[in-house]
Short mmCIF file of C-alpha atoms and ligand atoms in Angstrom, two decimals:
data_model
loop_
_atom_site.label_atom_id
_atom_site.label_comp_id
_atom_site.label_asym_id
_atom_site.label_seq_id
_atom_site.Cartn_x
_atom_site.Cartn_y
_atom_site.Cartn_z
CA MET A 296 -29.70 49.57 -28.11
CA PRO A 297 -27.29 47.51 -25.97
CA SER A 298 -29.34 44.92 -23.82
CA THR A 299 -28.57 45.63 -20.17
CA ASN A 300 -29.30 41.73 -19.26
CA SER A 301 -26.06 40.04 -18.51
CA PRO A 302 -25.48 37.16 -20.93
CA ARG A 303 -26.94 33.57 -19.85
CA ALA A 304 -24.21 31.58 -18.16
CA LEU A 305 -22.62 28.90 -20.01
CA TRP A 306 -21.02 25.64 -19.42
CA ALA A 307 -18.01 24.64 -21.59
CA LEU A 308 -16.69 20.98 -21.46
CA VAL A 309 -13.41 20.52 -22.45
CA ASP A 310 -12.37 16.88 -23.68
CA CYS A 311 -9.34 15.70 -24.79
CA ASN A 312 -9.22 13.15 -28.01
CA ASN A 313 -8.44 9.56 -27.47
CA PHE A 314 -6.24 10.88 -24.40
CA PHE A 315 -3.94 8.00 -23.64
CA ALA A 316 -3.59 7.23 -27.41
CA SER A 317 -2.66 10.96 -28.15
CA CYS A 318 -0.39 11.12 -25.08
CA GLU A 319 1.61 8.04 -26.58
CA ARG A 320 1.86 9.68 -29.79
CA LEU A 321 3.34 12.87 -28.38
CA PHE A 322 6.82 11.67 -28.28
CA ARG A 323 6.60 9.24 -31.05
CA PRO A 324 5.94 11.37 -34.24
CA ASP A 325 6.32 8.43 -36.43
CA LEU A 326 3.10 6.70 -35.07
CA ALA A 327 1.22 9.95 -36.71
CA ASP A 328 -0.53 7.71 -39.17
CA ARG A 329 -0.38 4.35 -37.58
CA PRO A 330 -3.24 2.75 -35.33
CA VAL A 331 -2.44 3.15 -31.49
CA VAL A 332 -4.05 1.23 -28.53
CA VAL A 333 -3.55 1.35 -24.83
CA LEU A 334 -3.82 -1.48 -22.49
CA SER A 335 -5.04 -1.60 -19.00
CA ASN A 336 -3.15 -2.84 -15.90
CA ASN A 337 -1.42 -6.08 -16.58
CA ASP A 338 -2.10 -5.51 -20.44
CA GLY A 339 -5.33 -7.33 -19.82
CA CYS A 340 -7.89 -4.83 -22.14
CA ILE A 341 -7.91 -2.29 -24.93
CA VAL A 342 -8.87 1.08 -22.85
CA ALA A 343 -7.76 3.58 -25.56
CA ARG A 344 -7.69 3.55 -29.15
CA SER A 345 -6.56 6.41 -31.68
CA ASN A 346 -9.06 6.92 -34.44
CA GLU A 347 -7.37 4.54 -36.87
CA ALA A 348 -7.41 1.66 -34.41
CA LYS A 349 -11.48 2.58 -33.90
CA ALA A 350 -11.70 2.26 -37.80
CA LEU A 351 -10.39 -1.26 -37.53
CA GLY A 352 -13.40 -2.20 -35.55
CA ILE A 353 -11.23 -2.50 -32.37
CA GLY A 354 -14.01 -2.26 -29.26
CA MET A 355 -13.37 -0.33 -25.98
CA GLY A 356 -12.44 -2.51 -23.26
CA GLU A 357 -11.95 -5.80 -25.36
CA PRO A 358 -9.51 -8.12 -23.94
CA GLU A 359 -6.23 -7.95 -25.65
CA PHE A 360 -6.02 -11.58 -26.58
CA LYS A 361 -9.20 -11.39 -28.48
CA VAL A 362 -7.96 -8.88 -31.00
CA ARG A 363 -4.23 -9.85 -30.85
CA GLU A 364 -4.42 -11.12 -34.55
CA LEU A 365 -6.23 -7.89 -35.81
CA LEU A 366 -3.38 -5.75 -33.81
CA ARG A 367 -0.61 -7.76 -35.45
CA MET A 368 -2.14 -7.80 -39.13
CA HIS A 369 -2.44 -3.87 -39.17
CA LYS A 370 0.84 -3.23 -37.28
CA VAL A 371 -1.25 -1.53 -34.63
CA ALA A 372 1.32 0.30 -32.06
CA VAL A 373 0.29 -1.55 -28.60
CA PHE A 374 1.41 0.27 -25.55
CA SER A 375 0.92 -0.65 -21.81
CA SER A 376 -0.95 2.07 -19.79
CA ASN A 377 1.67 4.72 -18.60
CA TYR A 378 -0.06 6.45 -15.95
CA VAL A 379 2.56 8.72 -14.63
CA LEU A 380 2.74 10.16 -18.33
CA TYR A 381 -1.02 10.35 -18.87
CA GLY A 382 -1.27 12.20 -15.24
CA ASP A 383 1.18 14.80 -15.98
CA ILE A 384 -0.33 15.82 -19.51
CA ALA A 385 -3.52 15.92 -18.02
CA SER A 386 -2.40 18.28 -15.39
CA ARG A 387 -0.60 20.29 -18.25
CA VAL A 388 -3.62 20.40 -20.30
CA MET A 389 -5.67 21.72 -16.83
CA ARG A 390 -3.09 24.21 -16.09
CA THR A 391 -3.21 25.42 -19.92
CA LEU A 392 -7.00 25.81 -19.51
CA GLU A 393 -6.31 27.96 -16.25
CA SER A 394 -4.43 30.25 -18.00
CA ILE A 395 -7.36 31.17 -20.21
CA VAL A 396 -10.14 31.08 -17.27
CA PRO A 397 -10.39 31.35 -13.77
CA ASP A 398 -12.26 28.18 -12.72
CA VAL A 399 -11.27 24.66 -14.38
CA GLU A 400 -13.27 21.79 -12.76
CA GLN A 401 -11.58 18.53 -13.70
CA TYR A 402 -14.28 15.77 -14.13
CA SER A 403 -11.96 12.90 -15.14
CA ILE A 404 -8.53 12.41 -16.22
CA ASP A 405 -9.00 14.02 -19.61
CA GLU A 406 -12.14 16.41 -19.32
CA ALA A 407 -12.86 19.48 -17.61
CA PHE A 408 -16.17 21.58 -17.00
CA VAL A 409 -15.56 25.22 -17.02
CA PRO A 410 -18.27 27.76 -15.71
CA LEU A 411 -18.60 30.84 -18.26
CA ARG A 412 -20.43 33.85 -16.34
CA GLY A 413 -20.76 37.45 -16.94
CA ALA A 414 -18.08 38.83 -19.52
CA LEU A 415 -16.87 35.16 -20.02
CA ALA A 416 -20.40 34.15 -21.29
CA ALA A 417 -20.57 37.16 -23.71
CA ASP A 418 -17.54 35.76 -25.27
CA ALA A 419 -17.92 32.15 -24.92
CA ASP A 420 -17.13 31.29 -28.49
CA GLY A 421 -14.20 33.08 -28.44
CA ILE A 422 -12.76 31.48 -25.29
CA ALA A 423 -13.90 28.27 -26.70
CA ASP A 424 -11.77 28.79 -29.66
CA GLU A 425 -9.05 29.96 -27.45
CA MET A 426 -8.94 26.85 -25.45
CA TRP A 427 -9.21 24.53 -28.49
CA ARG A 428 -6.38 26.43 -29.89
CA ARG A 429 -4.00 26.71 -26.73
CA VAL A 430 -4.01 23.17 -25.32
CA ARG A 431 -2.95 22.28 -28.90
CA ARG A 432 -0.32 24.28 -29.07
CA TRP A 433 0.96 24.38 -25.62
CA THR A 434 0.21 20.54 -24.98
CA GLY A 435 0.39 19.12 -28.24
CA ILE A 436 -3.13 17.32 -27.14
CA GLY A 437 -6.20 17.72 -29.45
CA VAL A 438 -9.36 18.82 -27.40
CA ALA A 439 -13.03 18.89 -28.39
CA VAL A 440 -15.13 21.78 -26.62
CA GLY A 441 -18.91 21.74 -26.30
CA LEU A 442 -20.78 24.82 -24.87
CA GLY A 443 -24.50 24.39 -23.47
CA ALA A 444 -26.50 26.12 -20.96
CA THR A 445 -26.17 23.15 -18.80
CA ARG A 446 -23.30 20.59 -18.21
CA THR A 447 -25.17 17.79 -19.81
CA LEU A 448 -25.73 20.19 -22.95
CA ALA A 449 -22.23 21.00 -22.73
CA LYS A 450 -21.53 17.12 -22.92
CA ILE A 451 -23.48 16.40 -25.87
CA ALA A 452 -22.03 19.60 -27.67
CA SER A 453 -18.56 18.09 -26.97
CA GLU A 454 -19.47 14.62 -28.77
CA LYS A 455 -20.62 16.70 -31.67
CA ALA A 456 -17.83 18.98 -31.73
CA LYS A 457 -15.19 15.64 -31.71
CA LYS A 458 -16.92 14.64 -35.01
CA GLY A 459 -16.87 18.13 -36.35
CA ASN A 460 -14.26 21.16 -36.21
CA GLY A 461 -13.65 20.76 -32.70
CA VAL A 462 -15.78 23.29 -31.26
CA CYS A 463 -19.72 23.21 -31.04
CA ARG A 464 -22.31 25.12 -29.17
CA LEU A 465 -25.84 24.07 -28.32
CA ASP A 466 -28.31 26.65 -28.20
CA ALA A 467 -31.82 26.33 -28.08
CA GLY A 468 -33.56 26.26 -31.82
CA PRO A 469 -33.95 24.27 -34.79
CA GLU A 470 -30.21 23.15 -35.05
CA ALA A 471 -29.83 21.82 -31.19
CA ASP A 472 -33.39 20.06 -31.78
CA GLY A 473 -31.52 18.40 -34.70
CA ILE A 474 -28.39 17.49 -32.72
CA LEU A 475 -30.69 16.05 -29.50
CA GLU A 476 -32.84 14.14 -32.10
CA ALA A 477 -29.43 12.52 -33.41
CA THR A 478 -28.08 11.52 -29.80
CA PRO A 479 -29.44 8.11 -29.04
CA VAL A 480 -30.79 8.60 -25.19
CA GLY A 481 -28.34 6.10 -23.88
CA ASP A 482 -25.54 8.20 -24.93
CA VAL A 483 -26.95 11.09 -22.76
CA TRP A 484 -24.65 11.93 -19.76
CA GLY A 485 -25.94 9.66 -16.57
CA ILE A 486 -28.31 7.54 -18.59
CA GLY A 487 -26.98 4.11 -17.80
CA ARG A 488 -28.03 0.81 -19.72
CA LYS A 489 -30.80 0.10 -17.25
CA SER A 490 -32.16 3.51 -17.60
CA ASP A 491 -31.85 3.49 -21.26
CA LEU A 492 -33.65 0.04 -21.53
CA LYS A 493 -36.76 1.39 -19.52
CA LEU A 494 -36.96 4.64 -21.57
CA ARG A 495 -36.86 2.49 -24.68
CA SER A 496 -39.77 0.67 -23.44
CA TYR A 497 -41.46 3.71 -23.49
CA ASP A 498 -40.70 4.64 -26.89
CA ILE A 499 -38.34 7.63 -25.61
CA TYR A 500 -35.05 6.83 -28.01
CA THR A 501 -33.18 10.29 -28.33
CA ALA A 502 -32.26 12.97 -26.24
CA ARG A 503 -34.87 15.06 -27.89
CA GLN A 504 -37.63 12.77 -26.88
CA LEU A 505 -36.32 12.37 -23.22
CA ARG A 506 -36.28 16.40 -23.10
CA ASP A 507 -39.83 16.68 -24.39
CA ALA A 508 -41.14 13.78 -22.05
CA ASP A 509 -43.57 14.27 -19.47
CA GLY A 510 -42.04 15.02 -16.42
CA ALA A 511 -44.19 12.84 -14.27
CA LEU A 512 -43.45 9.76 -16.33
CA ILE A 513 -39.53 10.46 -16.03
CA ARG A 514 -39.91 10.89 -12.30
CA LYS A 515 -41.88 7.43 -12.06
CA LEU A 516 -39.37 5.82 -14.67
CA LEU A 517 -35.78 7.23 -13.28
CA GLY A 518 -36.50 9.03 -10.14
CA ILE A 519 -34.95 12.32 -9.36
CA ALA A 520 -31.51 11.66 -10.96
CA GLY A 521 -33.33 11.13 -14.30
CA THR A 522 -35.67 14.16 -13.76
CA HIS A 523 -32.54 16.38 -13.33
CA THR A 524 -31.23 14.83 -16.69
CA ALA A 525 -34.45 15.63 -18.33
CA LEU A 526 -34.30 19.34 -16.92
CA GLU A 527 -30.68 19.65 -17.90
CA LEU A 528 -31.33 18.82 -21.55
CA ARG A 529 -34.00 21.73 -21.39
CA GLY A 530 -31.47 24.14 -20.39
CA ILE A 531 -32.18 24.43 -16.60
CA PRO A 532 -28.85 23.29 -14.66
CA CYS A 533 -29.57 20.81 -12.04
CA LEU A 534 -26.21 19.14 -11.63
CA ASP A 535 -23.15 20.37 -9.55
CA ALA A 536 -19.87 18.73 -8.73
CA ALA A 537 -21.11 16.66 -6.02
CA ASN A 538 -24.21 15.09 -7.74
CA ALA A 539 -23.08 14.65 -11.39
CA PRO A 540 -22.83 11.26 -12.81
CA MET A 541 -19.57 9.60 -12.39
CA PRO A 542 -17.25 9.57 -15.18
CA ARG A 543 -17.02 5.89 -16.89
CA ARG A 544 -13.25 4.98 -16.89
CA SER A 545 -11.19 7.44 -14.53
CA MET A 546 -12.51 9.51 -11.47
CA VAL A 547 -10.80 12.63 -10.07
CA SER A 548 -11.16 13.81 -6.64
CA SER A 549 -9.18 17.06 -6.12
CA ARG A 550 -9.28 20.20 -3.77
CA SER A 551 -7.76 23.48 -3.16
CA PHE A 552 -6.84 23.54 0.52
CA GLY A 553 -8.41 26.28 3.02
CA GLU A 554 -4.82 27.40 3.74
CA LYS A 555 -1.56 26.63 2.39
CA VAL A 556 -0.14 23.16 3.36
CA ARG A 557 3.63 22.97 4.25
CA ASP A 558 3.12 19.92 6.66
CA LYS A 559 3.57 16.25 5.08
CA GLN A 560 1.22 14.94 7.31
CA TYR A 561 -1.57 17.36 6.62
CA LEU A 562 -0.78 16.43 2.80
CA ALA A 563 -1.37 12.49 3.58
CA GLU A 564 -4.42 13.31 5.46
CA ALA A 565 -5.96 15.35 2.59
CA LEU A 566 -4.91 12.41 -0.06
CA ALA A 567 -6.51 9.97 2.58
CA MET A 568 -9.89 12.19 2.48
CA HIS A 569 -9.77 11.88 -1.08
CA ALA A 570 -9.21 8.31 -1.19
CA SER A 571 -12.11 7.69 1.03
CA LEU A 572 -14.49 9.83 -1.18
CA ALA A 573 -13.45 7.89 -4.22
CA GLY A 574 -13.81 4.67 -2.55
CA GLU A 575 -17.32 5.45 -1.48
CA ARG A 576 -18.38 6.24 -4.87
CA LEU A 577 -16.47 3.44 -6.67
CA ARG A 578 -18.36 1.19 -4.16
CA LYS A 579 -21.66 3.05 -4.95
CA GLU A 580 -21.36 2.21 -8.57
CA THR A 581 -19.95 -1.27 -8.23
CA LEU A 582 -16.80 -0.46 -9.73
CA GLU A 583 -12.92 -1.22 -8.91
CA ALA A 584 -9.91 0.86 -10.01
CA GLY A 585 -6.89 -0.54 -11.56
CA GLY A 586 -4.42 2.37 -10.87
CA LEU A 587 -4.31 5.49 -8.88
CA THR A 588 -2.15 8.89 -9.37
CA VAL A 589 -1.42 11.52 -6.55
CA HIS A 590 -1.04 15.06 -7.37
CA ILE A 591 0.13 17.55 -5.25
CA ARG A 592 1.02 21.34 -6.14
CA THR A 593 1.57 24.91 -5.01
CA SER A 594 -0.27 28.06 -6.02
CA ARG A 595 0.31 29.15 -9.64
CA HIS A 596 -0.25 32.79 -8.37
CA GLY A 597 2.51 33.30 -5.85
CA VAL A 598 6.07 34.66 -5.28
CA GLU A 599 7.31 31.19 -4.36
CA ALA A 600 8.61 28.86 -6.95
CA PHE A 601 5.98 26.78 -8.53
CA TYR A 602 6.00 22.92 -8.02
CA ASP A 603 3.75 20.64 -9.44
CA GLU A 604 4.16 16.84 -9.38
CA THR A 605 2.42 13.35 -10.08
CA ALA A 606 3.34 10.03 -9.15
CA SER A 607 1.36 6.89 -10.18
CA VAL A 608 0.85 3.83 -8.22
CA THR A 609 -0.02 0.39 -9.25
CA LEU A 610 -2.49 -1.31 -7.25
CA ALA A 611 -1.89 -4.83 -6.48
CA ARG A 612 -5.11 -5.82 -7.42
CA PRO A 613 -8.20 -3.70 -8.70
CA THR A 614 -10.00 -2.22 -5.60
CA SER A 615 -12.69 -0.44 -4.37
CA SER A 616 -11.34 -0.66 -0.67
CA THR A 617 -10.88 2.49 1.01
CA ARG A 618 -7.91 1.08 3.19
CA ASP A 619 -6.09 -0.42 -0.42
CA LEU A 620 -6.65 3.34 -1.81
CA ILE A 621 -5.14 5.20 1.44
CA ARG A 622 -2.21 3.00 1.42
CA ALA A 623 -1.54 3.72 -2.18
CA THR A 624 -2.16 7.57 -1.62
CA ALA A 625 0.70 7.32 0.97
CA ARG A 626 3.07 5.51 -1.03
CA GLY A 627 2.38 8.20 -3.80
CA LEU A 628 2.83 11.04 -1.40
CA GLU A 629 6.42 9.58 -0.53
CA ALA A 630 7.16 9.92 -4.06
CA VAL A 631 5.88 13.35 -4.83
CA TYR A 632 6.74 15.35 -1.78
CA ARG A 633 9.41 17.87 -1.40
CA PRO A 634 9.87 19.80 1.83
CA GLY A 635 9.75 23.74 1.74
CA HIS A 636 6.86 24.35 -0.50
CA ALA A 637 3.39 25.86 0.39
CA TYR A 638 0.82 23.47 -0.89
CA ALA A 639 -2.10 24.74 -2.51
CA LYS A 640 -3.74 21.67 -4.06
CA ALA A 641 -3.86 17.76 -3.66
CA GLY A 642 -5.76 15.00 -5.32
CA ILE A 643 -5.76 11.67 -6.78
CA ILE A 644 -7.17 10.40 -10.06
CA LEU A 645 -8.39 6.55 -10.26
CA TYR A 646 -7.83 5.05 -13.53
CA ASP A 647 -8.81 1.73 -15.17
CA LEU A 648 -12.45 1.48 -13.71
CA ALA A 649 -14.13 -1.52 -14.43
CA ALA A 650 -16.91 -3.86 -12.71
CA PRO A 651 -15.48 -6.56 -10.49
CA GLY A 652 -14.84 -9.79 -12.12
CA SER A 653 -15.09 -8.00 -15.54
CA ARG A 654 -11.32 -8.27 -16.32
CA PRO A 655 -9.11 -11.12 -17.14
CA GLY A 656 -8.42 -12.81 -13.90
CA ASN A 657 -5.13 -13.13 -11.95
CA LEU A 658 -4.27 -16.75 -11.02
CA LEU A 659 -2.39 -15.53 -8.14
CA ASP A 660 -5.74 -14.21 -6.56
CA TRP A 661 -7.06 -17.62 -6.02
CA VAL A 662 -3.98 -19.00 -4.43
CA ASN A 663 -2.56 -16.34 -2.09
CA ALA A 664 -4.14 -15.14 1.41
CA GLU A 665 -5.04 -11.76 -0.04
CA ALA A 666 -8.26 -13.32 -1.50
CA VAL A 667 -9.37 -13.90 2.15
CA ASP A 668 -8.16 -10.41 3.27
CA LYS A 669 -10.48 -9.27 0.43
CA LYS A 670 -13.43 -10.67 1.29
CA CYS A 671 -13.04 -9.22 5.10
CA ASP A 672 -12.36 -5.97 3.50
CA THR A 673 -15.61 -6.06 1.24
CA LYS A 674 -17.77 -6.85 4.45
CA LEU A 675 -16.00 -3.79 6.31
CA MET A 676 -16.42 -1.41 3.75
CA ARG A 677 -19.76 -2.46 3.20
CA ALA A 678 -20.57 -1.79 7.01
CA LEU A 679 -18.83 1.83 6.88
CA ASP A 680 -20.80 2.52 3.93
CA ALA A 681 -24.31 1.38 5.44
CA VAL A 682 -23.12 3.43 8.84
CA ASN A 683 -22.47 6.64 6.84
CA ARG A 684 -25.50 6.58 4.88
CA ARG A 685 -27.81 6.30 7.81
CA PHE A 686 -25.97 8.51 10.25
CA GLY A 687 -24.16 10.94 7.57
CA ARG A 688 -21.07 11.05 5.56
CA GLY A 689 -17.69 10.99 7.70
CA MET A 690 -19.63 9.81 10.71
CA LEU A 691 -17.27 6.67 10.53
CA ARG A 692 -13.83 7.58 8.95
CA PHE A 693 -10.60 6.30 8.92
CA ALA A 694 -7.78 7.78 11.29
CA ALA A 695 -5.57 8.59 8.34
CA GLU A 696 -8.26 11.43 7.26
CA GLY A 697 -7.09 13.33 10.03
CA GLU A 698 -9.47 15.80 12.13
CA ARG A 699 -12.16 17.58 10.96
CA GLU A 700 -11.10 20.73 11.78
CA ALA A 701 -7.75 20.51 10.33
CA PRO A 702 -6.38 23.57 8.58
CA TRP A 703 -6.21 22.39 5.11
CA ARG A 704 -9.89 21.55 5.22
CA VAL A 705 -12.15 24.13 3.16
CA LYS A 706 -13.46 26.46 5.50
CA SER A 707 -17.01 26.43 5.18
CA ASN A 708 -18.45 28.24 8.11
CA ARG A 709 -20.85 30.30 6.54
CA ARG A 710 -22.20 27.79 4.21
CA SER A 711 -26.16 27.93 4.18
CA PRO A 712 -27.89 24.54 5.40
CA ARG A 713 -27.90 22.13 2.92
CA ALA A 714 -31.67 21.95 3.23
CA THR A 715 -32.59 19.41 0.48
CA THR A 716 -29.70 16.81 0.82
CA ALA A 717 -28.84 16.71 4.70
CA TRP A 718 -31.59 15.37 6.99
CA ASP A 719 -29.86 17.13 10.10
CA GLU A 720 -30.21 20.49 8.11
CA LEU A 721 -33.77 20.78 7.22
CA PRO A 722 -35.32 23.98 7.63
CA MET A 723 -37.15 23.79 11.18
CA VAL A 724 -40.44 25.00 11.93
CA LYS A 725 -41.39 25.89 15.52
CA CYS A 726 -45.19 26.26 16.51
MG1 MG B 889 -11.52 12.05 -23.98
#
């Protein structure tokens, strides 16, 4: 008898393989078997490696000068980063996914979460295969697809898929136990170096051990975020787009508009808002971005001509300042904006994320006036964040972000109170 229960919802994570290096290869078939690496802004560090380059032992984030001899010896093809190209290829990958499933949530430059519910969940394996096949055929980029009951499990499945045949599903059972057993706890999504050390001191070394650990202990060691991760490993969804761990190397902030936007001013405001959100996240994680891409597009489903454009802006120096980011989005918008279109979505991608001071320095930083400016900026941003933490997000904002009631903002008049995350929306009891 067919089951009347609807199939359990699943998450798919689609992750492009060696993304920047794969993009460089697209138009250079002669590089098919040669190791390829891509360098960060100012050609400082290695930020992407093809499989062949990985096999040579070239580390992620390694300064170029340290491996220069190795690169030369093995005839490695070395590229400066080409954010315009990567941004555009990424948007093609996302669009290809959108041709298969209705919701695509871009998570980083080359990764997207895809919720599969109802009929989609029932055919999850078929859809995963199709995503794997179609992205490769339409864009030339290879992807790995991981399926799991939660985002965290889908992430682990995608790592496994990368090493296998491109698609992996993590269901409960002995096979999943084996995969979690083989996953070091530090590789679990959201478990950073500090949490890793803490867990190890309690003899928790693998994802499986974290899943099966005592809840009270995890809560004590890692707080609420770690508790969420442990629950996710058990197949209980706890993370959404807002509280998911931040990607390590690139960050996306983008959103569809509440209603179509033709006005350039509104596009500028929306992009400034994304700059502001992204800046806040960067500072929270003590990171700086080296590059930024602006992306605007019209709707895929409409009578009007489709328009989709990205522009990349090099930041004069790595930064986490909202002021710098807003200025950069304004420059990007100048490059992509064409009048006459009804825009449906705008967003930014920040690239080349690294901790302040972790990349090769720029001598000019020491001598020019910008260094002084940067100190003021740091203080200003610290004050801004402190106020917003205390009184609620958006209490202090940049004028460039426009008004709270602007038509491009997503309407959420009927949103229920955020009872667990906002103090002023706590349920009230009168007696
Ligand atoms: Mg990737």
